[in-house]
Coordinates of C-alpha atoms and ligand atoms in Angstrom, one line a residue:
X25 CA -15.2 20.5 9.3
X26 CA -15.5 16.9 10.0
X27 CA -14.2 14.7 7.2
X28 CA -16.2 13.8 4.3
X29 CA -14.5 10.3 3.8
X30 CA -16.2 7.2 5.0
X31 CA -15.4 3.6 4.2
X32 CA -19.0 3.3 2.2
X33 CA -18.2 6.8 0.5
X34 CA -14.6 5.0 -0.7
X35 CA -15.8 1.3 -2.0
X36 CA -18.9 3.2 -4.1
X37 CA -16.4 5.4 -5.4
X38 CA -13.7 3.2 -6.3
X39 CA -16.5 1.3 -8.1
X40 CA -18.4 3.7 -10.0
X41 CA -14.7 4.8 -11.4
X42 CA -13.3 1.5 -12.0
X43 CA -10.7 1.4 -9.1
X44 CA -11.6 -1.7 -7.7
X45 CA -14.2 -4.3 -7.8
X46 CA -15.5 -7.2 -5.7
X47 CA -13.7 -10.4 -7.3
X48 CA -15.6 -13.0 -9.1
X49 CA -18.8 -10.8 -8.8
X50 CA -20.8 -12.6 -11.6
X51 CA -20.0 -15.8 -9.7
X52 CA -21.8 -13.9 -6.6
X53 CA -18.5 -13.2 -5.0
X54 CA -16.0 -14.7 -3.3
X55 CA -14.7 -13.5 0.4
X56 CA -13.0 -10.5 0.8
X57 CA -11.0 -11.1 -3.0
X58 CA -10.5 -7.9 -4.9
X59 CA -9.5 -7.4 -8.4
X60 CA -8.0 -3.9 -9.4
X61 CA -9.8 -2.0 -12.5
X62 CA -7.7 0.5 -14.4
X63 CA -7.3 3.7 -12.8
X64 CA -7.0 1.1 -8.9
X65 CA -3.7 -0.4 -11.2
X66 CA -2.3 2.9 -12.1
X67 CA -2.8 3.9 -8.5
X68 CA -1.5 1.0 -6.4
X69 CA 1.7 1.0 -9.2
X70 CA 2.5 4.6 -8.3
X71 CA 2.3 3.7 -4.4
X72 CA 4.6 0.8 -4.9
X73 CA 6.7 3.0 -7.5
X74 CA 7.2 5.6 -4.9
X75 CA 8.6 2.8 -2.6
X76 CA 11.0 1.4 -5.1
X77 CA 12.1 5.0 -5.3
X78 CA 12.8 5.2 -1.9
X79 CA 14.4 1.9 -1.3
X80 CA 16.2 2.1 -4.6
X81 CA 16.7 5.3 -6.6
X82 CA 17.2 7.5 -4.1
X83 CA 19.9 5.6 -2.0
X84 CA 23.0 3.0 -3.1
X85 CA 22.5 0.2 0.3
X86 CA 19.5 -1.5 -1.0
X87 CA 19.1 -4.1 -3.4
X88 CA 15.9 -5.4 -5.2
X89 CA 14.7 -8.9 -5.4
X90 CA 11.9 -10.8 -6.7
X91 CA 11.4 -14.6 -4.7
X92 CA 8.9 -16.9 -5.8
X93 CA 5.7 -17.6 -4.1
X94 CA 6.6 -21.3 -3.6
X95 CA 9.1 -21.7 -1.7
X96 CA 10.6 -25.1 0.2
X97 CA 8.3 -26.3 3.0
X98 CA 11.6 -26.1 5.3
X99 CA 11.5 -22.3 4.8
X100 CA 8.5 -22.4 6.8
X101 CA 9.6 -24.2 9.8
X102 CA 12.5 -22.6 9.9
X103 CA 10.8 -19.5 10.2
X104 CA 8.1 -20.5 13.0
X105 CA 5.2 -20.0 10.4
X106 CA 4.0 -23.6 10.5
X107 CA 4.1 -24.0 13.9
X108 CA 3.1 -20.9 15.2
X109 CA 1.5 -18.3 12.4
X110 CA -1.7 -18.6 14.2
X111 CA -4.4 -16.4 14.8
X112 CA -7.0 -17.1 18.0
X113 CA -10.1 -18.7 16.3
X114 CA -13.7 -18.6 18.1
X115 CA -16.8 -20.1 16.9
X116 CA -20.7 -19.5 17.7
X117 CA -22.7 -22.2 17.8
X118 CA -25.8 -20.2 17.2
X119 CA -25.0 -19.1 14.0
X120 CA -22.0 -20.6 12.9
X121 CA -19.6 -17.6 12.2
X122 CA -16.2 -17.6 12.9
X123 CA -14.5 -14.8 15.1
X124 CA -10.9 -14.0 15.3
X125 CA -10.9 -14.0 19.5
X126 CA -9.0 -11.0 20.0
X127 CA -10.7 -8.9 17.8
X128 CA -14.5 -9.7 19.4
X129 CA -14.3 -5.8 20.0
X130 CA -13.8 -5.0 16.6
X131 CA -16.9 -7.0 14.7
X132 CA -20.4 -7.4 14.6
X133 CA -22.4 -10.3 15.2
X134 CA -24.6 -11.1 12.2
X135 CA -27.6 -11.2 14.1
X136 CA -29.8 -8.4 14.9
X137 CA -29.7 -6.3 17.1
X138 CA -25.8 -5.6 16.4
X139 CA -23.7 -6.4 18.4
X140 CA -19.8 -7.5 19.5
X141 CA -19.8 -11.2 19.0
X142 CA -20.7 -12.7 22.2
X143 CA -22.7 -10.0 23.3
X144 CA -26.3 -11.1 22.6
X145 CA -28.5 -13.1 24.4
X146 CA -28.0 -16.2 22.5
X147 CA -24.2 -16.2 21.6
X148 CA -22.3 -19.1 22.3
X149 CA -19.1 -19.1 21.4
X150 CA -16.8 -21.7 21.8
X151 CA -13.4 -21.5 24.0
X152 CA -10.4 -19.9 21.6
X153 CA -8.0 -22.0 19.5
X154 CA -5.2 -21.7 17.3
X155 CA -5.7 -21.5 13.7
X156 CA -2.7 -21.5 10.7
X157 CA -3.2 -18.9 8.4
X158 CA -1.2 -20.5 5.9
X159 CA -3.0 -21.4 2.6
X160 CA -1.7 -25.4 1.7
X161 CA -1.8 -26.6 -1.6
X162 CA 0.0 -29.5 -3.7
X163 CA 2.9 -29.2 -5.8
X164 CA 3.4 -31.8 -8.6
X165 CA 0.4 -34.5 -9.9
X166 CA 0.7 -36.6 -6.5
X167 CA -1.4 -35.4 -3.4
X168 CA 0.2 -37.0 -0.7
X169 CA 1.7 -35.5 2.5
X170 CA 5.1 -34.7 1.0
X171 CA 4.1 -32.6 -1.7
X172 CA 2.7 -29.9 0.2
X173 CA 3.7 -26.3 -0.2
X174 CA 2.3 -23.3 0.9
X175 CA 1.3 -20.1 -0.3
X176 CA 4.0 -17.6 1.3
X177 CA 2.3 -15.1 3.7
X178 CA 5.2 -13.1 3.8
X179 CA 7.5 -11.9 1.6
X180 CA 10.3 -11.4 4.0
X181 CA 12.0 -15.3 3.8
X182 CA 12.3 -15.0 0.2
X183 CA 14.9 -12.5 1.2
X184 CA 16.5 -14.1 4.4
X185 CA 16.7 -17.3 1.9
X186 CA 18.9 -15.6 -0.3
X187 CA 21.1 -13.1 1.7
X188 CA 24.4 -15.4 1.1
X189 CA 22.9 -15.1 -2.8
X190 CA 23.3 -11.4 -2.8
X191 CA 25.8 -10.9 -0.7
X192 CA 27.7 -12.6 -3.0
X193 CA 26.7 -11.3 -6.2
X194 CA 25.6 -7.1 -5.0
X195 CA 29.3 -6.3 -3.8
X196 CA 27.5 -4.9 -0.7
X197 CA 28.5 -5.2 2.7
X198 CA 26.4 -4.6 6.0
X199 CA 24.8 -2.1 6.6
X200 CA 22.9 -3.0 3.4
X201 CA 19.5 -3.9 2.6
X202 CA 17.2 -6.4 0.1
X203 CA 13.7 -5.6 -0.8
X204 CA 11.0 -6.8 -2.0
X205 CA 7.4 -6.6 -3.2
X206 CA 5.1 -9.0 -3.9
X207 CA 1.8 -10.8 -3.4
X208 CA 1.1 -12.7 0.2
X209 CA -1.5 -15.3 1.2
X210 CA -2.6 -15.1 4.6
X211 CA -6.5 -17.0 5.3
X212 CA -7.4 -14.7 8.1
X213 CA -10.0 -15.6 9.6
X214 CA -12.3 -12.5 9.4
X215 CA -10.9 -10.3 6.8
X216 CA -13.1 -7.1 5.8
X217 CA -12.7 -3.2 5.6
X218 CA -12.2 -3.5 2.0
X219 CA -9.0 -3.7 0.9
X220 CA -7.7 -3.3 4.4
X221 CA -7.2 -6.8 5.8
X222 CA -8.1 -9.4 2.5
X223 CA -6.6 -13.4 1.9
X224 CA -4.6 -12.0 -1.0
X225 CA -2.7 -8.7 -1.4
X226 CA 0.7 -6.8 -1.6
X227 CA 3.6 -6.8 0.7
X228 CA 6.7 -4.0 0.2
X229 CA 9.4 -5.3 2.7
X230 CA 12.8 -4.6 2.9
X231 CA 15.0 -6.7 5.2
X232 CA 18.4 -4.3 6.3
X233 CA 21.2 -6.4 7.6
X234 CA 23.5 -4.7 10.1
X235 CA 26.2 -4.9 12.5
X236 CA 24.8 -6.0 15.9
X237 CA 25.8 -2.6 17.5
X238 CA 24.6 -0.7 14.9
X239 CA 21.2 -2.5 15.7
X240 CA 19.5 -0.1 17.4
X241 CA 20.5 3.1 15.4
X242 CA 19.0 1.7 12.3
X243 CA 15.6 0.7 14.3
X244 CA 15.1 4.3 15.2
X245 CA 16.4 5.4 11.7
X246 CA 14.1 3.7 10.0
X247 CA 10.7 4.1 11.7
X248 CA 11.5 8.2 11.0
X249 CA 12.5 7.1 7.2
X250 CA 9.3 5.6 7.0
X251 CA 6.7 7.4 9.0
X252 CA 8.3 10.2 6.5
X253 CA 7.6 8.8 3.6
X254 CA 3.9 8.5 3.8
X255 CA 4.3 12.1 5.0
X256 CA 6.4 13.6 1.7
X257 CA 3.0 11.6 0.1
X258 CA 1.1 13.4 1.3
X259 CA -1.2 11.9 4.2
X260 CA -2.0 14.3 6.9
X261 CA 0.1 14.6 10.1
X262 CA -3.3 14.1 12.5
X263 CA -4.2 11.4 11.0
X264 CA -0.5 9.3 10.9
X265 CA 1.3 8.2 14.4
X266 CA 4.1 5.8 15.2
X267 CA 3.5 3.7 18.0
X268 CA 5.9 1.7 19.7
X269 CA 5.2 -1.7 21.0
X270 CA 4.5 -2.7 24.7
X271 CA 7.0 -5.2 25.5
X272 CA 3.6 -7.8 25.9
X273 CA 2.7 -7.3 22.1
X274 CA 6.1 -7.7 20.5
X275 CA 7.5 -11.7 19.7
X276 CA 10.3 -13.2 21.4
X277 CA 13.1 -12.4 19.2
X278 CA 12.1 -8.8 18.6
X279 CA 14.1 -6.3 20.6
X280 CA 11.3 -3.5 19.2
X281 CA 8.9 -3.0 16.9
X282 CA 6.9 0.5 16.0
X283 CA 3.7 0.7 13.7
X284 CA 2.9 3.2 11.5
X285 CA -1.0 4.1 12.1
X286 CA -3.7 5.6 10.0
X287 CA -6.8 6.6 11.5
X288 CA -9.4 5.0 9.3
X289 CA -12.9 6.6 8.9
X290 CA -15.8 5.2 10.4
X291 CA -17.3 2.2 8.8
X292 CA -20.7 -0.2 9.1
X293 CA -19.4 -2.2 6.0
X294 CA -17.5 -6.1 5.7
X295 CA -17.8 -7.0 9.3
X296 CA -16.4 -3.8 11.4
X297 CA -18.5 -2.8 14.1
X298 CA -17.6 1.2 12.8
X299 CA -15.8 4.2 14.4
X300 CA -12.7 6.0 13.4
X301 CA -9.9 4.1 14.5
X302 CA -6.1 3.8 14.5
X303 CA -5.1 1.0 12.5
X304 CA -1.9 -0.6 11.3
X305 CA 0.1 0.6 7.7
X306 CA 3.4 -0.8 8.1
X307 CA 5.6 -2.2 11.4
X308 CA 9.3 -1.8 11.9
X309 CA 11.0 -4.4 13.9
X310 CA 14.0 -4.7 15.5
X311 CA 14.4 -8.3 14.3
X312 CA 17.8 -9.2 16.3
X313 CA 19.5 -12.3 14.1
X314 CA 16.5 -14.7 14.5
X315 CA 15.5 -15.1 10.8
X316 CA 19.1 -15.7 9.2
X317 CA 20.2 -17.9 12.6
X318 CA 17.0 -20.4 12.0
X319 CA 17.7 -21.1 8.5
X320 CA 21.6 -21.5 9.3
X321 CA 20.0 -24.4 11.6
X322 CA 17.3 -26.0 9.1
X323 CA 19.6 -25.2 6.2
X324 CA 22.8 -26.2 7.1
X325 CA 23.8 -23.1 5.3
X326 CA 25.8 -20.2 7.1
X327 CA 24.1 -17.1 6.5
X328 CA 26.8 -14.7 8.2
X329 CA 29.1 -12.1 7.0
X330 CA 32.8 -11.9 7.2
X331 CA 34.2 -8.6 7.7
X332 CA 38.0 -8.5 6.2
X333 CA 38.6 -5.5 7.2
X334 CA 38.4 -6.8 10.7
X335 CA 38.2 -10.8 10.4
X336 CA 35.7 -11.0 12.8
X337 CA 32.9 -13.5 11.3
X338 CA 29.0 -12.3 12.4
X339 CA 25.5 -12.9 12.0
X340 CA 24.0 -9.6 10.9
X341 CA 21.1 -7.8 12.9
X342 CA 17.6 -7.3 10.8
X343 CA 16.0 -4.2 10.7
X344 CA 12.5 -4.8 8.9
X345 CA 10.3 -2.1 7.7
X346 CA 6.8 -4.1 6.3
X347 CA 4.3 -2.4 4.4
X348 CA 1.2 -3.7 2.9
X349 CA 0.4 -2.2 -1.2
X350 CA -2.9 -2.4 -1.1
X351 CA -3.3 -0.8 3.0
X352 CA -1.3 2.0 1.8
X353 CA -3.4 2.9 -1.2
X354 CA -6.4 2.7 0.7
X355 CA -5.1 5.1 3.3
X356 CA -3.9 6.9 0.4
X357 CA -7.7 7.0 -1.2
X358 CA -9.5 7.9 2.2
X359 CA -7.1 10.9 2.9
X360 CA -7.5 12.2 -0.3
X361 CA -11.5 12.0 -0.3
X362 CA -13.3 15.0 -0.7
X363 CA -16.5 16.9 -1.1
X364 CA -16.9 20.5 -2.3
X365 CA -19.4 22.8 -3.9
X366 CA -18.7 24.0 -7.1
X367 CA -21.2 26.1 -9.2
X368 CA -24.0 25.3 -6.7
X369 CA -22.8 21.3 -7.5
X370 CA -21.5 19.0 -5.5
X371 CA -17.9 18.0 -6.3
X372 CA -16.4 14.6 -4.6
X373 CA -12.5 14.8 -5.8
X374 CA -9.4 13.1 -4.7
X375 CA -7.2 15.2 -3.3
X376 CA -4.2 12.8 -4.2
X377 CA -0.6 13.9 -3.9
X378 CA -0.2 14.4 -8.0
X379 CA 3.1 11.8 -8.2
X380 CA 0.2 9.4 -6.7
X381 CA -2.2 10.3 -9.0
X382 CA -3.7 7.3 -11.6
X383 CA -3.5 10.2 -14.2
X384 CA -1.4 13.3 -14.2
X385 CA -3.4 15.3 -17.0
X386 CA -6.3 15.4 -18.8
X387 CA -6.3 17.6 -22.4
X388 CA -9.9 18.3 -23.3
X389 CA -11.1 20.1 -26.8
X390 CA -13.3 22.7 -25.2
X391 CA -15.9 21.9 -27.7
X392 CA -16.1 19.3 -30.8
X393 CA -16.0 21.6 -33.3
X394 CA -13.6 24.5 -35.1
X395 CA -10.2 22.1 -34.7
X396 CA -10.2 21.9 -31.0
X397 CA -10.3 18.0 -30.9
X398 CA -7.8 17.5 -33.6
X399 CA -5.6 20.2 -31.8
X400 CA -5.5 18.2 -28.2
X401 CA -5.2 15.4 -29.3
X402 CA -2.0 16.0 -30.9
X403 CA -1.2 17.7 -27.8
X404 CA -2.3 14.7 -26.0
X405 CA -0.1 12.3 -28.3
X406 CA 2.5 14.2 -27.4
X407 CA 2.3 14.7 -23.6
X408 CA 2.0 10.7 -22.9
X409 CA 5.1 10.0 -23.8
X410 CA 6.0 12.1 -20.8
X411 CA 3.3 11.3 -18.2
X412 CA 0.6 9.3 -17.8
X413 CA -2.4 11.2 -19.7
X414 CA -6.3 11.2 -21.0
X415 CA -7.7 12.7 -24.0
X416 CA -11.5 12.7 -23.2
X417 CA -14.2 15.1 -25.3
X418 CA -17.5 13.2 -24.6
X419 CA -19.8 15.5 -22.5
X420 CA -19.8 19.3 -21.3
X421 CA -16.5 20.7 -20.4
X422 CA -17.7 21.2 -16.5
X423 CA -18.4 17.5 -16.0
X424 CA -15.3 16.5 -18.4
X425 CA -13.6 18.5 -15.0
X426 CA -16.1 16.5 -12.7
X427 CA -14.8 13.4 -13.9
X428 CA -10.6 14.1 -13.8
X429 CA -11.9 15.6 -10.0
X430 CA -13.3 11.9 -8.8
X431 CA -10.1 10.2 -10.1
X432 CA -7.8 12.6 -8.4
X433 CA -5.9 14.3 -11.9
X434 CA -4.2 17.3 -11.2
X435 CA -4.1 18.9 -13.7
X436 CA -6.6 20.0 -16.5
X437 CA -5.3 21.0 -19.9
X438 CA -7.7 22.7 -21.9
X439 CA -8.0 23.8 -25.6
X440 CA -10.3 26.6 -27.0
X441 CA -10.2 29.0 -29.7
X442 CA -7.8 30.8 -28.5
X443 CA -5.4 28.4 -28.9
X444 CA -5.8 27.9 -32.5
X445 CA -4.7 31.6 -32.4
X446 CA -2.1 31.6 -30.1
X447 CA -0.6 28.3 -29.4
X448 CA -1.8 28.9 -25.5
X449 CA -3.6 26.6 -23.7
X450 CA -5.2 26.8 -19.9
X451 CA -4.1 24.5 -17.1
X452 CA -6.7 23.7 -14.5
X453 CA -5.9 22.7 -11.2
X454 CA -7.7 20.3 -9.3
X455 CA -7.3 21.4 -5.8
X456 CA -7.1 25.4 -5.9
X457 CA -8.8 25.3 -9.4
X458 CA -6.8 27.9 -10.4
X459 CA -6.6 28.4 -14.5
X460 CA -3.5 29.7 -15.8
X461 CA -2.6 29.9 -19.5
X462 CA 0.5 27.9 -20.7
X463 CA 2.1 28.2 -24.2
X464 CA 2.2 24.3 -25.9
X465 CA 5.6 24.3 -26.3
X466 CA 6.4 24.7 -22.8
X467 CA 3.3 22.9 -21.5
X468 CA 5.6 19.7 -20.9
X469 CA 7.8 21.6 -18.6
X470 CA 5.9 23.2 -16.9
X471 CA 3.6 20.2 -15.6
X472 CA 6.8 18.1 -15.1
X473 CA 8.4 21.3 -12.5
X474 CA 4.9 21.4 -10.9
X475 CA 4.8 17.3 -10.4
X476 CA 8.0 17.6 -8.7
X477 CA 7.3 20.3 -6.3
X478 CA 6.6 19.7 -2.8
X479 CA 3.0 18.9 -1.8
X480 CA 0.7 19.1 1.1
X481 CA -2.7 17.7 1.1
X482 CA -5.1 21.2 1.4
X483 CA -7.9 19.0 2.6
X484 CA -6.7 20.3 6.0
X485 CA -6.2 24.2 5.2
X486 CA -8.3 26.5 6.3
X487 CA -10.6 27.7 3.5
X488 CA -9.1 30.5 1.6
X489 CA -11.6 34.0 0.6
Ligands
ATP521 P1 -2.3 -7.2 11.2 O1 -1.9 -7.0 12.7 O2 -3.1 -6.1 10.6 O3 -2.8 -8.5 10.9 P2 0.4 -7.9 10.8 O4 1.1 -7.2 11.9 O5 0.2 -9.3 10.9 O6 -0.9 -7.1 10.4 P3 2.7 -7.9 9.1 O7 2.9 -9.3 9.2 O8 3.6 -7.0 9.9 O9 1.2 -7.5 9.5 O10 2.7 -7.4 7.6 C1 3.2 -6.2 7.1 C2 2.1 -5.4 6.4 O11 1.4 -6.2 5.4 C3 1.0 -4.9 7.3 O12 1.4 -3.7 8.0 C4 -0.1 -4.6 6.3 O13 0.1 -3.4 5.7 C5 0.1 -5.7 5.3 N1 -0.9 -6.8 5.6 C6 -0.7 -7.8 6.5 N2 -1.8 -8.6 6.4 C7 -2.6 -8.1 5.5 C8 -3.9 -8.5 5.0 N3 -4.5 -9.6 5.4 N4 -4.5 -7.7 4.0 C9 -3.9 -6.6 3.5 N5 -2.7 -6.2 4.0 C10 -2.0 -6.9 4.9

């Protein structure tokens, strides 16, 4: 069955459901900005949840930090950014679009017939050149040349800038790590594919600082930790790979460097000349001592570590695992896409691991009448103080389902007459819509034990009879 996700299919749906919207829209738009609606919030919280849990909760070597967006012009020089955070740059002079050079095969000229820039009979595009992607702007009243700052497009030197910080003050020792997550600025020259490659968005990076020998174990440990963790979410195995670097793609200081890849649907939309492709989630690199050896240089500060135990005095290794919030939930929102027929209707649902999901359970009065409202909604009150939940009785109970099917709930909780009788309600599930019934008092329990269970994405399974 070939998928029923496609990037057009995703942006209508996350706007007819109040996921995300195209920014400033009554102002006509503004480039590739997106702002998040409710249930997008909920969603892109859980992904970065998840990956707090993973750094954090579920492990005692990492520590969290939260760096500001302005940071010391130095920072960036030290780091190469300002000399050398360029992107190849191409214009036409036909029609006055700009290309990013090495991604010609990737985009359409807006002139018809379509076509790779450069391809028609009257492209002309100019010779390639380098162009910052750093967004400038002025800090303080005074606009003059020393009060320029920029707009960080990482969030990995807010951590390298404060290693001798917390190694001070977290008692830990290498290996350890520091992450972080936070919003990035990067003016790329032609962003598009929704969400995928914007001018604003989310970073989740975690810089782990290690023993030089130890370097290479921890690369290899963590592109399996983290090609896993999208797994355990839920995003099928055909369409995730790691691929390592060729030695020509990775920079000078990086010994390796692996991306995790999701194969994207095919798409017409925001500048993407369309066809399934693999496409970047998150790198790893091997990042050798580059980062914490520059600003030693431009700081004057010495970011090393001395080991007591041996007295030997080093410069830590960097293994960096760099994922992007709002890449992740896309992939998170394609995968889970899904049509069906139900009833002789067609059902689009989002088959979304449930821990992912904007909304774990919906409790719906089966009909307005006889105590049923007033029922779930005390059940309702109740529930939310344990998960994330919806009370909803507008419309028949069958599209009440439709609508907790498009946002990806799990689980339906539903009251009837019977439960007036009996204290029983029925739990509805979205993906095997399987109806079991659950006494109230244990109703609690029994969703929580189900949230935690394992879970693979069935969009995959073969159909069952
Ligand atoms: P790309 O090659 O796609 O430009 P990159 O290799 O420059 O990405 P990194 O600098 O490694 O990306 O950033 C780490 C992660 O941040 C990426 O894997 C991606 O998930 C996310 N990211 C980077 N740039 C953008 C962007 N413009 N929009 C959305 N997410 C981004």
């Amino acid at each position: 069955m070939p998928d029923a996700a496609t990037m057009e299919k995703i942006v209508a749906l996350c706007k007819r459901r109040g996921f995300i919207f195209a920014s400033s829209e009554i102002y006509g738009g503004l480039g590739s900005t997106y702002d998040y609606g409710h249930y997008g919030v909920l969603l892109k919280t859980n992904v970065k949840n998840e990956w707090w849990r993973a750094m954090l909760q579920e492990r005692d070597d990492i520590v969290a930090l939260d760096s500001a967006i302005l940071q010391h012009p130095r920072v960036w020089e030290a780091s190469g950014h300002l000399a050398g955070f360029t992107d190849p740059m191409v214009d036409c002079r036909t029609c006055g679009q700009r290309f990013r050079a090495d991604h010609l095969q990737d985009l359409q000229c807006p002139r018809k017939p379509s076509k790779h820039p450069g391809e028609g009979p009257n492209c002309d595009l100019t010779e390639a050149r380098d162009f910052n992607l750093m967004f400038e702007t002025t800090m303080g009243p005074v606009k003059d040349s020393g009060a320029t700052v920029y707009l960080r497009p990482e969030t990995a030197q807010g951590i390298f800038i404060n290693f001798k910080n917390v190694l001070q003050f977290s008692r830990k020792k290498p290996p350890f790590g520091i992450a972080q997550v936070g919003k990035s600025f990067r003016n790329e020259i032609t962003p598009g594919n929704f969400v995928f490659r914007t001018r604003e968005f989310e970073q989740m990076e975690m810089e782990f600082f290690v023993p030089p020998a130890e370097a290479q174990h921890w690369y290899a440990y963590w592109k399996q930790a983290r090609y896993d963790w999208y797994v355990d979410l839920g995003l099928r195995d055909g369409h995730l790979q790691l691929r390592e670097h060729d030695p020509d793609e990775l920079s000078h200081y990086s010994s390796g460097t692996a991306d995790v890849e999701y194969l994207f649907p095919a798409t017409g939309s925001a500048g993407s000349a369309g066809g399934a492709r693999w496409s970047e989630l998150e790198g790893i690199a091997n990042r050798g001592n580059f980062d914490l050896t520059q600003h030693t240089e431009f700081s004057g500060e010495k970011l090393e570590y001395f080991d007591p135990q041996t007295n030997e005095r080093y410069v830590p290794h960097v293994i960096e695992p760099a994922a992007g919030a709002d890449r992740a939930t896309l992939a998170f929102l394609v995968d889970a896409y899904d049509e069906d027929e139900l009833g002789g209707e067609q059902r689009t649902v989002l088959k979304l691991h449930p821990r992912l999901a904007p909304v774990k359970a919906a409790v719906l009065p089966l009909v307005r009448k006889d105590g049923q409202p007033e029922l779930a909604r005390e059940i309702f009150t109740w529930l939310r103080g344990r998960m994330q939940a919806e009370y909803d009785e507008g419309g028949s109970i069958g599209k009440r389902y439709r609508r907790q099917d498009e946002i990806g709930t799990p689980y339906c909780v539903t009251v009837d007459h019977q439960t007036l009788e009996d204290r029983t309600v029925t739990v509805r599930e979205r993906d095997t819509l399987s109806q079991q019934r659950v006494a109230i008092e244990g109703l609690g329990d029994v969703l929580a034990a189900r949230l935690a269970q394992p879970w693979r994405s069935p969009k995959d399974a073969p159909p069952t009879s």
